[in-house]
Short mmCIF file of C-alpha atoms in Angstrom, two decimals:
data_model
loop_
_atom_site.label_atom_id
_atom_site.label_comp_id
_atom_site.label_asym_id
_atom_site.label_seq_id
_atom_site.Cartn_x
_atom_site.Cartn_y
_atom_site.Cartn_z
CA UNK A 1 2.44 -110.12 27.33
CA UNK A 2 -1.15 -111.10 27.05
CA UNK A 3 -3.78 -108.81 25.26
CA UNK A 4 -5.37 -108.42 28.71
CA UNK A 5 -2.07 -107.00 30.09
CA UNK A 6 -1.72 -104.68 27.03
CA UNK A 7 -5.31 -103.40 27.70
CA UNK A 8 -4.50 -102.62 31.28
CA UNK A 9 -1.28 -100.75 30.37
CA UNK A 10 -2.45 -98.92 27.22
CA UNK A 11 -3.52 -95.20 27.42
CA UNK A 12 -3.62 -92.17 25.38
CA UNK A 13 -0.45 -90.24 25.71
CA UNK A 14 -0.46 -86.67 26.21
CA UNK A 15 3.24 -86.02 26.21
CA UNK A 16 5.69 -88.05 23.95
CA UNK A 17 9.51 -88.53 24.07
CA UNK A 18 10.82 -86.42 21.25
CA UNK A 19 14.23 -88.39 21.26
CA UNK A 20 12.48 -91.63 20.28
CA UNK A 21 11.05 -91.77 16.77
CA UNK A 22 9.04 -94.74 15.27
CA UNK A 23 11.02 -96.82 12.83
CA UNK A 24 10.24 -96.98 9.16
CA UNK A 25 9.72 -100.78 9.63
CA UNK A 26 7.08 -100.15 12.24
CA UNK A 27 5.33 -97.62 10.00
CA UNK A 28 5.29 -100.12 7.13
CA UNK A 29 3.89 -102.77 9.45
CA UNK A 30 1.08 -100.31 10.67
CA UNK A 31 0.21 -99.58 7.03
CA UNK A 32 -0.31 -103.09 6.31
CA UNK A 33 -2.24 -103.72 9.56
CA UNK A 34 -4.58 -100.85 8.95
CA UNK A 35 -5.23 -102.16 5.39
CA UNK A 36 -6.47 -105.33 6.92
CA UNK A 37 -8.96 -103.62 9.23
CA UNK A 38 -12.56 -105.27 9.38
CA UNK A 39 -15.63 -103.33 7.98
CA UNK A 40 -19.17 -104.23 7.55
CA UNK A 41 -19.62 -106.28 4.32
CA UNK A 42 -15.93 -105.44 3.50
CA UNK A 43 -17.10 -101.99 2.51
CA UNK A 44 -13.74 -100.31 3.31
CA UNK A 45 -15.03 -96.71 2.88
CA UNK A 46 -11.82 -95.25 3.96
CA UNK A 47 -8.24 -93.83 3.33
CA UNK A 48 -5.53 -93.51 6.12
CA UNK A 49 -2.91 -90.82 5.56
CA UNK A 50 0.34 -91.44 7.20
CA UNK A 51 2.04 -88.18 7.77
CA UNK A 52 5.66 -87.99 8.47
CA UNK A 53 6.72 -85.00 6.61
CA UNK A 54 7.40 -82.40 9.34
CA UNK A 55 6.35 -79.41 7.34
CA UNK A 56 2.93 -81.01 6.69
CA UNK A 57 2.83 -82.36 10.26
CA UNK A 58 3.36 -78.88 11.72
CA UNK A 59 0.59 -77.43 9.48
CA UNK A 60 -1.80 -80.10 10.92
CA UNK A 61 -0.55 -79.52 14.39
CA UNK A 62 -1.53 -75.98 14.07
CA UNK A 63 -5.21 -76.93 13.30
CA UNK A 64 -5.39 -79.45 16.34
CA UNK A 65 -6.08 -77.29 19.18
CA UNK A 66 -4.88 -78.72 22.50
CA UNK A 67 -3.17 -81.48 20.63
CA UNK A 68 -0.71 -79.37 18.76
CA UNK A 69 2.38 -80.16 20.85
CA UNK A 70 1.81 -83.92 20.92
CA UNK A 71 1.61 -83.72 17.06
CA UNK A 72 4.88 -81.74 16.72
CA UNK A 73 6.54 -84.22 19.34
CA UNK A 74 5.84 -87.47 17.42
CA UNK A 75 7.32 -88.89 14.10
CA UNK A 76 3.87 -90.06 13.01
CA UNK A 77 0.39 -88.67 12.57
CA UNK A 78 -2.22 -90.89 11.01
CA UNK A 79 -5.31 -89.12 9.65
CA UNK A 80 -8.43 -91.39 9.28
CA UNK A 81 -10.88 -90.28 6.35
CA UNK A 82 -13.99 -91.29 4.85
CA UNK A 83 -15.19 -91.34 1.19
CA UNK A 84 -17.46 -88.32 0.61
CA UNK A 85 -19.20 -89.40 -2.57
CA UNK A 86 -21.77 -92.31 -2.17
CA UNK A 87 -22.14 -92.89 -5.75
CA UNK A 88 -18.40 -93.43 -6.15
CA UNK A 89 -18.28 -95.54 -3.14
CA UNK A 90 -21.03 -97.73 -4.64
CA UNK A 91 -19.27 -97.94 -7.92
CA UNK A 92 -15.73 -98.54 -6.52
CA UNK A 93 -16.30 -100.44 -3.33
CA UNK A 94 -19.49 -102.18 -3.40
CA UNK A 95 -19.53 -103.25 -7.06
CA UNK A 96 -16.71 -105.91 -6.21
CA UNK A 97 -18.76 -107.57 -3.26
CA UNK A 98 -21.04 -110.56 -3.70
CA UNK A 99 -24.28 -109.30 -4.97
CA UNK A 100 -26.25 -110.61 -1.93
CA UNK A 101 -24.34 -108.30 0.30
CA UNK A 102 -25.44 -105.35 -1.65
CA UNK A 103 -29.22 -106.51 -2.38
CA UNK A 104 -29.93 -108.11 1.00
CA UNK A 105 -27.99 -105.88 3.24
CA UNK A 106 -26.61 -102.41 1.83
CA UNK A 107 -29.60 -101.60 -0.31
CA UNK A 108 -32.52 -102.40 2.02
CA UNK A 109 -31.03 -101.58 5.30
CA UNK A 110 -28.50 -98.72 4.65
CA UNK A 111 -29.20 -97.01 1.51
CA UNK A 112 -32.84 -97.08 1.93
CA UNK A 113 -32.63 -94.71 4.91
CA UNK A 114 -31.14 -91.82 2.77
CA UNK A 115 -27.75 -90.23 2.24
CA UNK A 116 -27.26 -88.80 5.84
CA UNK A 117 -27.67 -92.45 7.33
CA UNK A 118 -25.56 -93.98 4.62
CA UNK A 119 -22.58 -91.57 5.29
CA UNK A 120 -23.05 -92.07 9.11
CA UNK A 121 -22.82 -95.86 8.22
CA UNK A 122 -19.71 -95.23 6.38
CA UNK A 123 -17.98 -93.13 9.20
CA UNK A 124 -18.79 -95.93 11.62
CA UNK A 125 -16.51 -98.23 9.52
CA UNK A 126 -13.71 -95.98 9.82
CA UNK A 127 -14.11 -96.01 13.54
CA UNK A 128 -14.09 -99.67 13.62
CA UNK A 129 -10.41 -99.55 12.06
CA UNK A 130 -9.46 -97.15 14.80
CA UNK A 131 -9.92 -99.84 17.48
CA UNK A 132 -8.01 -102.26 15.47
CA UNK A 133 -5.35 -99.68 14.87
CA UNK A 134 -4.80 -98.71 18.50
CA UNK A 135 -4.68 -102.45 19.43
CA UNK A 136 -1.87 -103.07 16.85
CA UNK A 137 0.14 -100.16 18.28
CA UNK A 138 -0.05 -101.46 21.85
CA UNK A 139 0.89 -104.91 20.58
CA UNK A 140 4.08 -103.33 18.96
CA UNK A 141 5.08 -101.39 22.19
CA UNK A 142 4.00 -97.99 20.66
CA UNK A 143 1.88 -95.44 22.30
CA UNK A 144 -1.01 -93.80 20.27
CA UNK A 145 -3.60 -91.28 21.08
CA UNK A 146 -6.84 -90.83 19.04
CA UNK A 147 -7.85 -87.15 18.58
CA UNK A 148 -11.21 -85.93 17.42
CA UNK A 149 -10.23 -82.43 18.83
CA UNK A 150 -9.00 -81.17 15.42
CA UNK A 151 -10.13 -78.71 13.00
CA UNK A 152 -11.72 -80.84 10.13
CA UNK A 153 -12.11 -78.08 7.62
CA UNK A 154 -8.48 -76.93 8.34
CA UNK A 155 -7.25 -80.52 7.80
CA UNK A 156 -9.36 -80.84 4.67
CA UNK A 157 -7.66 -77.76 3.29
CA UNK A 158 -4.11 -79.18 4.01
CA UNK A 159 -4.56 -82.71 2.77
CA UNK A 160 -4.98 -84.07 -0.81
CA UNK A 161 -8.36 -83.13 -2.36
CA UNK A 162 -9.20 -86.75 -3.38
CA UNK A 163 -12.77 -87.42 -2.52
CA UNK A 164 -12.01 -88.34 1.13
CA UNK A 165 -12.71 -86.02 4.33
CA UNK A 166 -10.98 -86.39 7.52
CA UNK A 167 -12.70 -87.57 10.73
CA UNK A 168 -10.03 -87.79 13.34
CA UNK A 169 -6.25 -88.26 13.61
CA UNK A 170 -3.92 -90.54 15.78
CA UNK A 171 -0.41 -89.86 16.97
CA UNK A 172 1.92 -92.58 17.27
CA UNK A 173 5.39 -92.77 19.12
CA UNK A 174 6.68 -93.33 22.52
CA UNK A 175 5.25 -91.72 25.58
CA UNK A 176 7.44 -89.64 27.81
CA UNK A 177 7.53 -91.22 31.13
CA UNK A 178 7.06 -87.89 32.76
CA UNK A 179 3.65 -87.62 31.10
CA UNK A 180 1.14 -86.59 33.65
CA UNK A 181 -1.46 -88.90 32.14
CA UNK A 182 1.01 -91.84 32.25
CA UNK A 183 -0.58 -94.88 34.21
CA UNK A 184 2.34 -94.79 36.61
CA UNK A 185 1.04 -91.28 37.53
CA UNK A 186 -2.55 -91.22 36.74
CA UNK A 187 -3.92 -94.87 37.26
CA UNK A 188 -6.31 -96.08 34.43
CA UNK A 189 -9.92 -95.24 35.37
CA UNK A 190 -12.74 -97.37 34.13
CA UNK A 191 -16.03 -98.36 35.47
CA UNK A 192 -16.11 -101.77 37.06
CA UNK A 193 -16.95 -104.74 34.72
CA UNK A 194 -20.47 -105.50 36.31
CA UNK A 195 -21.39 -101.95 35.52
CA UNK A 196 -20.62 -102.15 31.82
CA UNK A 197 -20.96 -105.68 30.84
CA UNK A 198 -23.99 -107.89 31.23
CA UNK A 199 -24.41 -111.62 30.85
CA UNK A 200 -27.74 -113.01 29.72
#
């Protein structure tokens, strides 16, 4: 199947098939794929927590508002997190990069704008990895749903206290064909290409 065909069929599942669980091999592949995600100047200010433990998954589900049932129905929940401490980020992540990347890009164009702008830039890198991850899931025949509708503080209290904070999560599994949002029931709706793509 071409990537265009995958793009046409991929959707955010609202109901998952509880009888089908993602395989350990698929989980391992996804871990390696997400590790290879691109980021600006290879900054990698992230951590990805793969949750398969049912007890922890239920606790997180309870902090996920309208996404609670979906999380309980799938075998895998991935929480995307960003580094909290800028100084640690610079010491751990940026110190191993070519000096020019720091002195010609990061310091004058990112850090010079202050902590809030720097943290926002770091968060943007995590969002880049999301697109990469969703595409990987589609290529593997897996359904995945990104979720910002979670209680971030609740998630933070449940997850390890290791200098990272959650931004969003993604369920991964197999959609229930009776899902009301399945493309066979609710066709994919997007603006026409001429409305969103401009050629100059």
